[in-house]
Short mmCIF file of C-alpha atoms and ligand atoms in Angstrom, two decimals:
data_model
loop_
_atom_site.label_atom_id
_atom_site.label_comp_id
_atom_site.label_asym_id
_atom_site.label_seq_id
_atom_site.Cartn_x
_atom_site.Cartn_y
_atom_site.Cartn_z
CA UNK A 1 21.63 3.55 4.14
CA UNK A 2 22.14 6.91 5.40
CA UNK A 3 18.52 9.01 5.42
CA UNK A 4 18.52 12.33 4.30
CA UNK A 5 14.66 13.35 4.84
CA UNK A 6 14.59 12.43 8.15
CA UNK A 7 16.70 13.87 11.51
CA UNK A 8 18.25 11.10 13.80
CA UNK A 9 17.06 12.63 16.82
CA UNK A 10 13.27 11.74 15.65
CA UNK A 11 11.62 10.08 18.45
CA UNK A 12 10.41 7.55 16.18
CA UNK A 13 10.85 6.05 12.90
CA UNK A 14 8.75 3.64 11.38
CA UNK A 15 8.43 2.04 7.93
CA UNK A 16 5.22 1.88 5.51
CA UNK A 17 5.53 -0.64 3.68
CA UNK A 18 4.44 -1.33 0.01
CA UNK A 19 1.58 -3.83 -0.86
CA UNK A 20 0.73 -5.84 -3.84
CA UNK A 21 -2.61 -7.22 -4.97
CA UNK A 22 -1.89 -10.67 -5.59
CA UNK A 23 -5.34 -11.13 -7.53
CA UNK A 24 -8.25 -8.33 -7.46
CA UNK A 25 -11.79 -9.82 -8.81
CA UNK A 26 -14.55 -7.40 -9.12
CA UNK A 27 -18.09 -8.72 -8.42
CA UNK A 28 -20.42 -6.16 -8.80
CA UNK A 29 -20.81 -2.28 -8.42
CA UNK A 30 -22.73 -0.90 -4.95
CA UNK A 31 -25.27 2.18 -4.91
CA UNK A 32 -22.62 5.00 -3.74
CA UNK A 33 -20.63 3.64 -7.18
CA UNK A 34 -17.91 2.03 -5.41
CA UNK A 35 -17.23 -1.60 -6.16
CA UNK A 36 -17.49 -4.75 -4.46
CA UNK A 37 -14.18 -6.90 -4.36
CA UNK A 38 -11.98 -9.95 -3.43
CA UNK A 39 -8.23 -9.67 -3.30
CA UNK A 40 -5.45 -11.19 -2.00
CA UNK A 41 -2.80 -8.60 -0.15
CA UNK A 42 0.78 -9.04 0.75
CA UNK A 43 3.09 -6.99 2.09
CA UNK A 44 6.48 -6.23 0.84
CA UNK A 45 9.55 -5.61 2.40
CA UNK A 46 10.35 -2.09 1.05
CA UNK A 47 8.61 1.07 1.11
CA UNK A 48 8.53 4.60 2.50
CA UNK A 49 10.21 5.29 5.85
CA UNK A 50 8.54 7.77 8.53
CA UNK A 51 10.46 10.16 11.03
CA UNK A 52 7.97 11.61 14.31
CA UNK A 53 8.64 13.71 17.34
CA UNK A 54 6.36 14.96 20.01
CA UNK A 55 4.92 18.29 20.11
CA UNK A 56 3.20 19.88 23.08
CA UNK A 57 1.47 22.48 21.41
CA UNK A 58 -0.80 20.35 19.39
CA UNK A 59 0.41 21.63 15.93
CA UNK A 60 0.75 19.37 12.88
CA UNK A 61 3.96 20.10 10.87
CA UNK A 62 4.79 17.49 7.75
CA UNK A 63 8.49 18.97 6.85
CA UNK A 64 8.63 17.29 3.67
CA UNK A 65 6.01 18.13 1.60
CA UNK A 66 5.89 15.85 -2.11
CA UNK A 67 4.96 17.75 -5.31
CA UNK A 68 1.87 18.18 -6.17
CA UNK A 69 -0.01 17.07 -2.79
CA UNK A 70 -0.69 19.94 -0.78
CA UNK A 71 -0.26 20.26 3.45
CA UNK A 72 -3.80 19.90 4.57
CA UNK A 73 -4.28 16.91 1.93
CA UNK A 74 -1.71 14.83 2.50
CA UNK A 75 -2.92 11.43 3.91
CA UNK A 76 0.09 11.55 6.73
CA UNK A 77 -1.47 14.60 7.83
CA UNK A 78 -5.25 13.93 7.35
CA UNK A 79 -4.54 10.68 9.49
CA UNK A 80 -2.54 12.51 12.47
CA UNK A 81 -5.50 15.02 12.65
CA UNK A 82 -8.16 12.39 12.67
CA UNK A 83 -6.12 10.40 15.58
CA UNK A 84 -6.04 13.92 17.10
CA UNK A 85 -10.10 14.67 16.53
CA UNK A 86 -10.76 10.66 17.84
CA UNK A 87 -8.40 10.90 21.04
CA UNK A 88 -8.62 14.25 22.22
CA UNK A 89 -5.15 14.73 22.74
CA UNK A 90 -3.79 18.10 22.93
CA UNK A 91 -0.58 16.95 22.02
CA UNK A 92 0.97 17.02 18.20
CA UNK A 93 3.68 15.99 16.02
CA UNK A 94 6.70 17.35 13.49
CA UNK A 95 6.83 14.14 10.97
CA UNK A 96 9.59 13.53 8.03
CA UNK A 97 8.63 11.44 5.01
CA UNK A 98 11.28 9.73 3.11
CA UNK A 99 9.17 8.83 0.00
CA UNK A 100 10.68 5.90 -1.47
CA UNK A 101 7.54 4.60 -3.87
CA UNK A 102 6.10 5.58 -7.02
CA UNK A 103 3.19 7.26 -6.43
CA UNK A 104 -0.33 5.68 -7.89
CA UNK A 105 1.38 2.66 -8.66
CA UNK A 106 -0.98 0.60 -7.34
CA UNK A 107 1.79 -0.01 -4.40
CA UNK A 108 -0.60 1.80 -1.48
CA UNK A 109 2.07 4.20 -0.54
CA UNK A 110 0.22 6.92 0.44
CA UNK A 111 -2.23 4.15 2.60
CA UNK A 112 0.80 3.24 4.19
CA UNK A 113 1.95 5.93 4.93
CA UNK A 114 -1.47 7.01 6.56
CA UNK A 115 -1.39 3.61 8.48
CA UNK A 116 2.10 4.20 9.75
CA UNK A 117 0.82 8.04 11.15
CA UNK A 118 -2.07 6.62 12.75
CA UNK A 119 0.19 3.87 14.60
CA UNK A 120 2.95 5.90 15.18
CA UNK A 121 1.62 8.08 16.49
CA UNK A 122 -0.99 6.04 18.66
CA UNK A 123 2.10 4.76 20.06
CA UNK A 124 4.43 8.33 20.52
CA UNK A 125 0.62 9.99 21.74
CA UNK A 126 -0.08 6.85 24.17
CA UNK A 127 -3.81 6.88 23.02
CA UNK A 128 -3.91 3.64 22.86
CA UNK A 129 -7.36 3.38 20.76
CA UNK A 130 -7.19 0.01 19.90
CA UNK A 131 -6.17 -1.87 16.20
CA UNK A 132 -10.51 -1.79 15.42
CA UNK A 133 -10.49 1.76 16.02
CA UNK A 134 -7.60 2.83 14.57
CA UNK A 135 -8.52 0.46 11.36
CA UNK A 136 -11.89 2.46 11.46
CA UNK A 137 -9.91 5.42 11.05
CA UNK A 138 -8.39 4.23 8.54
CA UNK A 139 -11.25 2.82 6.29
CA UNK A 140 -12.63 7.02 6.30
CA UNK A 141 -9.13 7.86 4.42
CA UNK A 142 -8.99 5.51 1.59
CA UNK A 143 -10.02 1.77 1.40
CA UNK A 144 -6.54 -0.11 1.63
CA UNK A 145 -5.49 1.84 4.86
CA UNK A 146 -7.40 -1.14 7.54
CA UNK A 147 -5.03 -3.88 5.84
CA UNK A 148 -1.71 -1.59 6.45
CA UNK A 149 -3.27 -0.77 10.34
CA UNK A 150 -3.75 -4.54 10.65
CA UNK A 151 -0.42 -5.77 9.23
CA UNK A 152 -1.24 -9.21 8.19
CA UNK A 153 -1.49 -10.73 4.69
CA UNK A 154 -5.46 -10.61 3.78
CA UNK A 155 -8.00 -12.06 2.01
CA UNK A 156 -10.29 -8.89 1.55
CA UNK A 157 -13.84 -8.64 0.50
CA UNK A 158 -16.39 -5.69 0.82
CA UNK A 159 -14.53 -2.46 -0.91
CA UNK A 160 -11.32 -4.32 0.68
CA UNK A 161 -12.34 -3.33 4.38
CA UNK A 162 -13.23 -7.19 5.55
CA UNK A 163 -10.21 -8.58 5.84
CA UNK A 164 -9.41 -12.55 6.89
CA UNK A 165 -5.82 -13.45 7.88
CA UNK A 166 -3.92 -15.70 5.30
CA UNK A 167 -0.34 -17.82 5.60
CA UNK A 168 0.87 -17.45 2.01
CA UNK A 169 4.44 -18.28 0.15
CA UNK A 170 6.83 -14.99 0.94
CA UNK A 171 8.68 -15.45 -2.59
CA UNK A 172 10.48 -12.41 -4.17
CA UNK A 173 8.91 -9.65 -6.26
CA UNK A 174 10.22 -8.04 -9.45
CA UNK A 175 8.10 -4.60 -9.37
CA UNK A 176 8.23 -2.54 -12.88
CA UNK A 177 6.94 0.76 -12.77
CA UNK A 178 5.66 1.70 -15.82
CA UNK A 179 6.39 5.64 -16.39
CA UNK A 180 2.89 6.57 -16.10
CA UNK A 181 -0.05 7.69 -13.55
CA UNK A 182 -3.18 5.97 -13.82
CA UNK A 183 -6.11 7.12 -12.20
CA UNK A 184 -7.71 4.49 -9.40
CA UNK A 185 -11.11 6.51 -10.35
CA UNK A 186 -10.93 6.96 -14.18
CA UNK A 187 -10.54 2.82 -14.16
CA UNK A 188 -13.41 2.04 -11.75
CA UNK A 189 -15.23 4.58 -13.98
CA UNK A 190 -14.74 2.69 -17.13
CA UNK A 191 -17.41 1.42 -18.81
CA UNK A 192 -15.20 -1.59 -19.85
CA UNK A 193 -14.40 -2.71 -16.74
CA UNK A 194 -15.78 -5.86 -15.85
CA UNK A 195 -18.15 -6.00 -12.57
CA UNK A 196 -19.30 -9.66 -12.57
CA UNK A 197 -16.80 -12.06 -11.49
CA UNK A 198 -18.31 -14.80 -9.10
CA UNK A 199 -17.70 -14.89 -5.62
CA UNK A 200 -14.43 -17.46 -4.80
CA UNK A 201 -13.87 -18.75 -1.08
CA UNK A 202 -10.65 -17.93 0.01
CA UNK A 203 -9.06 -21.44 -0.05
CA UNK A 204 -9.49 -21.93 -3.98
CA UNK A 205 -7.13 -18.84 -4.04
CA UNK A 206 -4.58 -20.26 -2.20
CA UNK A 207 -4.00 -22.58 -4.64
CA UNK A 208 -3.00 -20.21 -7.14
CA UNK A 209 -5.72 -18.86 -8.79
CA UNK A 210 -7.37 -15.61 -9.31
CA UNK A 211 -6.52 -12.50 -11.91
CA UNK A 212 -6.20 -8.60 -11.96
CA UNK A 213 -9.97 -7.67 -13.36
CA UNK A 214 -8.58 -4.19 -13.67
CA UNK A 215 -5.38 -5.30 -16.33
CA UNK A 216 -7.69 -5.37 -19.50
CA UNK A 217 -8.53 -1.91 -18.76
CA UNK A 218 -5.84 -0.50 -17.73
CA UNK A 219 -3.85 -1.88 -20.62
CA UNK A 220 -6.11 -0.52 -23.43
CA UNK A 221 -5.99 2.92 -21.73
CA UNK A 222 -2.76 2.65 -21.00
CA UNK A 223 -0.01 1.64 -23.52
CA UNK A 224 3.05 1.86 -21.13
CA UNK A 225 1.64 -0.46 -18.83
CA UNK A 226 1.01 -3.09 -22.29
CA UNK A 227 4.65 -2.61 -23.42
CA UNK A 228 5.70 -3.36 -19.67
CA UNK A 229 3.37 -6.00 -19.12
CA UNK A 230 4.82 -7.67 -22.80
CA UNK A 231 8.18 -7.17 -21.79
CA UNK A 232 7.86 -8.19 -18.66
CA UNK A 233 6.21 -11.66 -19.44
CA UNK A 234 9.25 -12.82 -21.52
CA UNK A 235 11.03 -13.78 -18.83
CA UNK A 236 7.96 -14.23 -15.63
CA UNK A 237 4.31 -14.61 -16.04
CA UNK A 238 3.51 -10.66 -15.00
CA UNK A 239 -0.02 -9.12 -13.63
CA UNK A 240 -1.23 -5.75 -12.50
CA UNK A 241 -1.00 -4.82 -8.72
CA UNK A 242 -4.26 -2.91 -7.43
CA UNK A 243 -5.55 -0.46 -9.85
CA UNK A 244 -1.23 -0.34 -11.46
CA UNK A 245 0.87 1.18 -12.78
CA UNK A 246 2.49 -1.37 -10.99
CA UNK A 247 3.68 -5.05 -12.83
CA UNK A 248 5.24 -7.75 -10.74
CA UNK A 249 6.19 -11.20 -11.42
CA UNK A 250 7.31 -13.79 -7.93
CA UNK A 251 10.38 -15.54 -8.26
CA UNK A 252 11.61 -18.16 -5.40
CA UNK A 253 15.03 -16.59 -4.64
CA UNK A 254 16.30 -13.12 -5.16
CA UNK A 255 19.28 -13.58 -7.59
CA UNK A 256 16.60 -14.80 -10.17
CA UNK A 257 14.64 -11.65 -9.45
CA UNK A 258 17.56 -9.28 -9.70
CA UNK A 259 18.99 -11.41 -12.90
CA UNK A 260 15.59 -10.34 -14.80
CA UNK A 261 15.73 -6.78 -13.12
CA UNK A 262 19.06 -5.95 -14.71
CA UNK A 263 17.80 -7.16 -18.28
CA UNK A 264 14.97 -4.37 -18.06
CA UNK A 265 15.60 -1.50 -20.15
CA UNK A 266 16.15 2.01 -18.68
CA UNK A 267 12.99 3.62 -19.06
CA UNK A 268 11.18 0.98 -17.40
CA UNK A 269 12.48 1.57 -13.51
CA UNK A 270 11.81 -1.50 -11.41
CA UNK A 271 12.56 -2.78 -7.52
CA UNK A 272 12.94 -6.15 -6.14
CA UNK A 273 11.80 -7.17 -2.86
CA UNK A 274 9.99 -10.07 -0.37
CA UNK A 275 6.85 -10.92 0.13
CA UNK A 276 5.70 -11.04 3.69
CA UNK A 277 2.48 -12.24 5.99
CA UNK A 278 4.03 -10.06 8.57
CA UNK A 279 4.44 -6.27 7.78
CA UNK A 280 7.55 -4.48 8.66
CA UNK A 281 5.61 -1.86 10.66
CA UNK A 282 4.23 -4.60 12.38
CA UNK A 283 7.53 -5.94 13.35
CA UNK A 284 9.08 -2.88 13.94
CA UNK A 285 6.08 -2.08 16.61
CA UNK A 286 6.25 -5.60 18.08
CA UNK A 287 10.18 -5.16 18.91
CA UNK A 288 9.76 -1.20 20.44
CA UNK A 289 6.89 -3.34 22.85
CA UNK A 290 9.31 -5.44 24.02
CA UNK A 291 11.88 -2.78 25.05
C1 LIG B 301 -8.61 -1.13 -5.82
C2 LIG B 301 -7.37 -0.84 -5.00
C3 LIG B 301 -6.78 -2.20 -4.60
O1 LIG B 301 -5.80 -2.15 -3.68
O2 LIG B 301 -6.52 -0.11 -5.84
P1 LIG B 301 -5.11 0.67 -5.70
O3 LIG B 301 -5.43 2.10 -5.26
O4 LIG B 301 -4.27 -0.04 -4.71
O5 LIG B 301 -4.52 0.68 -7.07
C4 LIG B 301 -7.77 -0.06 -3.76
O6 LIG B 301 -8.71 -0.76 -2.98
C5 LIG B 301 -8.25 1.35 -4.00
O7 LIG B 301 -8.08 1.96 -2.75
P2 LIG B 301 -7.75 3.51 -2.60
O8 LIG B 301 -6.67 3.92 -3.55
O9 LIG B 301 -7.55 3.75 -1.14
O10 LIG B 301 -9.09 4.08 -3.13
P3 LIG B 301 -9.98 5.26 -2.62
O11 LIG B 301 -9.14 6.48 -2.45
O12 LIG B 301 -10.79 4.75 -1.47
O13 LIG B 301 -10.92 5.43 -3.92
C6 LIG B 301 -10.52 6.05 -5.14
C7 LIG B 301 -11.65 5.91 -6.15
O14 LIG B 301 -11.68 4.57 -6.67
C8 LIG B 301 -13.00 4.07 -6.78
N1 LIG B 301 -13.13 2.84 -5.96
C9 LIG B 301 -12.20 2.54 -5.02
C10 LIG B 301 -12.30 1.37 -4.27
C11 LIG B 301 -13.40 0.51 -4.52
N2 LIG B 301 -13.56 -0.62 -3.83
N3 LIG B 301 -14.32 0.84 -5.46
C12 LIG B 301 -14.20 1.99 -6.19
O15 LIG B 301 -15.04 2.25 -7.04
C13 LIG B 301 -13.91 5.20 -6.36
O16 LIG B 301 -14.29 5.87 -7.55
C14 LIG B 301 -13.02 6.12 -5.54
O17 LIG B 301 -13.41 7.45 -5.64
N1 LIG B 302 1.62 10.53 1.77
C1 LIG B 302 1.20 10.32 0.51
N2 LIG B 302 1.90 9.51 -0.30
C2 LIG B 302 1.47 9.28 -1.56
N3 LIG B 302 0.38 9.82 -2.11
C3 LIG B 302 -0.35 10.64 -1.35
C4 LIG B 302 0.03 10.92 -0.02
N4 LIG B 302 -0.88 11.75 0.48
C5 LIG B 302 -1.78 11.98 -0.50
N5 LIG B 302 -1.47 11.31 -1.61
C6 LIG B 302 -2.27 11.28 -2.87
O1 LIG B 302 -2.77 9.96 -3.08
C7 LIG B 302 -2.57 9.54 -4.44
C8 LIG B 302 -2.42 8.01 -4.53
O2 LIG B 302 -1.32 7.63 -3.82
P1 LIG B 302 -0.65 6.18 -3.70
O3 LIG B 302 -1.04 5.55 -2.42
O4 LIG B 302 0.80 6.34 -3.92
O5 LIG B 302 -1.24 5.33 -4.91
P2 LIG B 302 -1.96 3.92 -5.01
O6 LIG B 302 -3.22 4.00 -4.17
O7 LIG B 302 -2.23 3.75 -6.47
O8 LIG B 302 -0.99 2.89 -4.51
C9 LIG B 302 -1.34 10.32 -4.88
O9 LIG B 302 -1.34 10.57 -6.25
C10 LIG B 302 -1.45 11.65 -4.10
O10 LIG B 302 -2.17 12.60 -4.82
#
């Protein structure tokens, strides 16, 4: 596919790849409001793509800014500065985004994307801090960034940060994307939200079980992600990912994913794509180490 957003003399290019929450149970609610949780993360293979070359006079430069987020606050930037404050380097970076997810789906783009910076450049930087310290990193920009630095399909627990490695199916994905933003905040907020589900070990999940504790709210509030989620479920038994907009429903081969896809009306944009244990980052990373 020829890339627009980012030069092909970029020292590096990486992928960020998109995640789904398989389950998400919430079990209770901690002092500083955010919320204990278990879910089950998987990587898929598509997401955003990430251009980086070296600078030597320190400076920062994003050259493709998205709408709405400025400079300073986007997490690709946040996350090179951080690496920068944590190594010392005096060295910095011009990055290109190619933004290829729908933002607060519920996808972790913009976590990915921050995992990708603090890798890539680790790597283009040589500071060689380490996965723990780079995941620590990580954890201070948003609470799904350690899973994306650690690359590995995870059972997570805490506010997601304690992550166990898991082998799970890689079927295919149908992803809808429901038209709409919904605030990660406003549904952790909501006083409807359920904050009690018991504690499951990891292995009952793996046979199968587990729901979205988020859907019931997000639905009420949010009638595009109902009509999705009802139109959806004629054809695939169809959850929330994360906090949504995000719907996705696993097939076992692609044609059956992209036979449903192609039924979906117009105004309900969707993607297919695999689930894997391994993300592509990951893989990307391992084969530039063996060079
Ligand atoms: C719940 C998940 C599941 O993957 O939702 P999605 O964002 O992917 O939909 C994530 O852990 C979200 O992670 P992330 O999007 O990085 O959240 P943050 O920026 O850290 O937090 C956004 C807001 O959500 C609430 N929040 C987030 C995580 C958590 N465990 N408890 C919370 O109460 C807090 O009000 C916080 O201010
Ligand atoms: N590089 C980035 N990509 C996406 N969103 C970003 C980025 N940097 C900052 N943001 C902000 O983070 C918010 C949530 O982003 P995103 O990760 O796409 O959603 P979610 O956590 O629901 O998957 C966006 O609405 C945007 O304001």
């Amino acid at each position: 596919m020829t890339n627009t957003a980012i030069p092909t003399h970029a020292d590096l290019i990486l992928p960020a790849p998109a995640k789904l929450n398989l389950m998400l149970h919430i079990l209770g609610r901690r002092a500083d409001g955010y919320h204990e949780l278990q879910t089950l993360f998987q990587f898929l293979d598509h997401g955003d793509e990430l251009g980086f070359s070296l600078r030597q006079d320190g400076e920062i430069h994003l050259h493709t800014p998205i709408d709405g987020v400025p400079h300073d606050s986007n997490l690709i930037v946040r996350a090179a500065k951080r690496l920068q404050e944590a190594s010392g380097t005096q060295l910095g970076a011009d990055i290109w985004l190619d933004k290829r997810l729908p933002m607060g789906g519920g996808i972790g783009g913009g976590s990915s994307d921050a995992a990708t910076t603090l890798l890539g450049l680790d790597h283009l930087w040589h500071t060689q801090l380490g996965e723990d310290r780079l995941a620590e990193l990580g954890l201070a920009l948003g609470a799904d960034v350690p899973v994306f630095v650690r690359g590995r399909a995870a059972f997570a627990e805490g506010v997601g940060e304690r992550l166990t490695p898991v082998e799970l199916e890689e079927p295919w994905f149908l992803v809808a994307v429901p038209q709409v933003f919904v605030s990660t905040a406003e549904v952790f907020g909501s006083p409807e939200l359920t904050r009690d589900t018991p504690p499951i070990k990891v292995r009952s999940l793996l046979a199968g079980g587990g729901r979205n504790d988020c859907q019931p709210v997000v639905e009420k509030r949010y009638p595009e992600v109902r009509n999705a989620l009802i139109l959806l479920n004629k054809f695939v038994s169809a959850r929330l990912t994360g906090t949504g907009a995000c719907i996705f429903g696993s097939f076992p081969n692609r044609d059956d994913a992209d036979k449903v896809a192609r039924q979906l009306p117009g105004t309900l944009p969707s993607f297919v794509a695999q689930g894997r244990n391994i993300s592509m980052l990951h893989r990307r990373l391992q084969a530039l180490a063996k060079k």
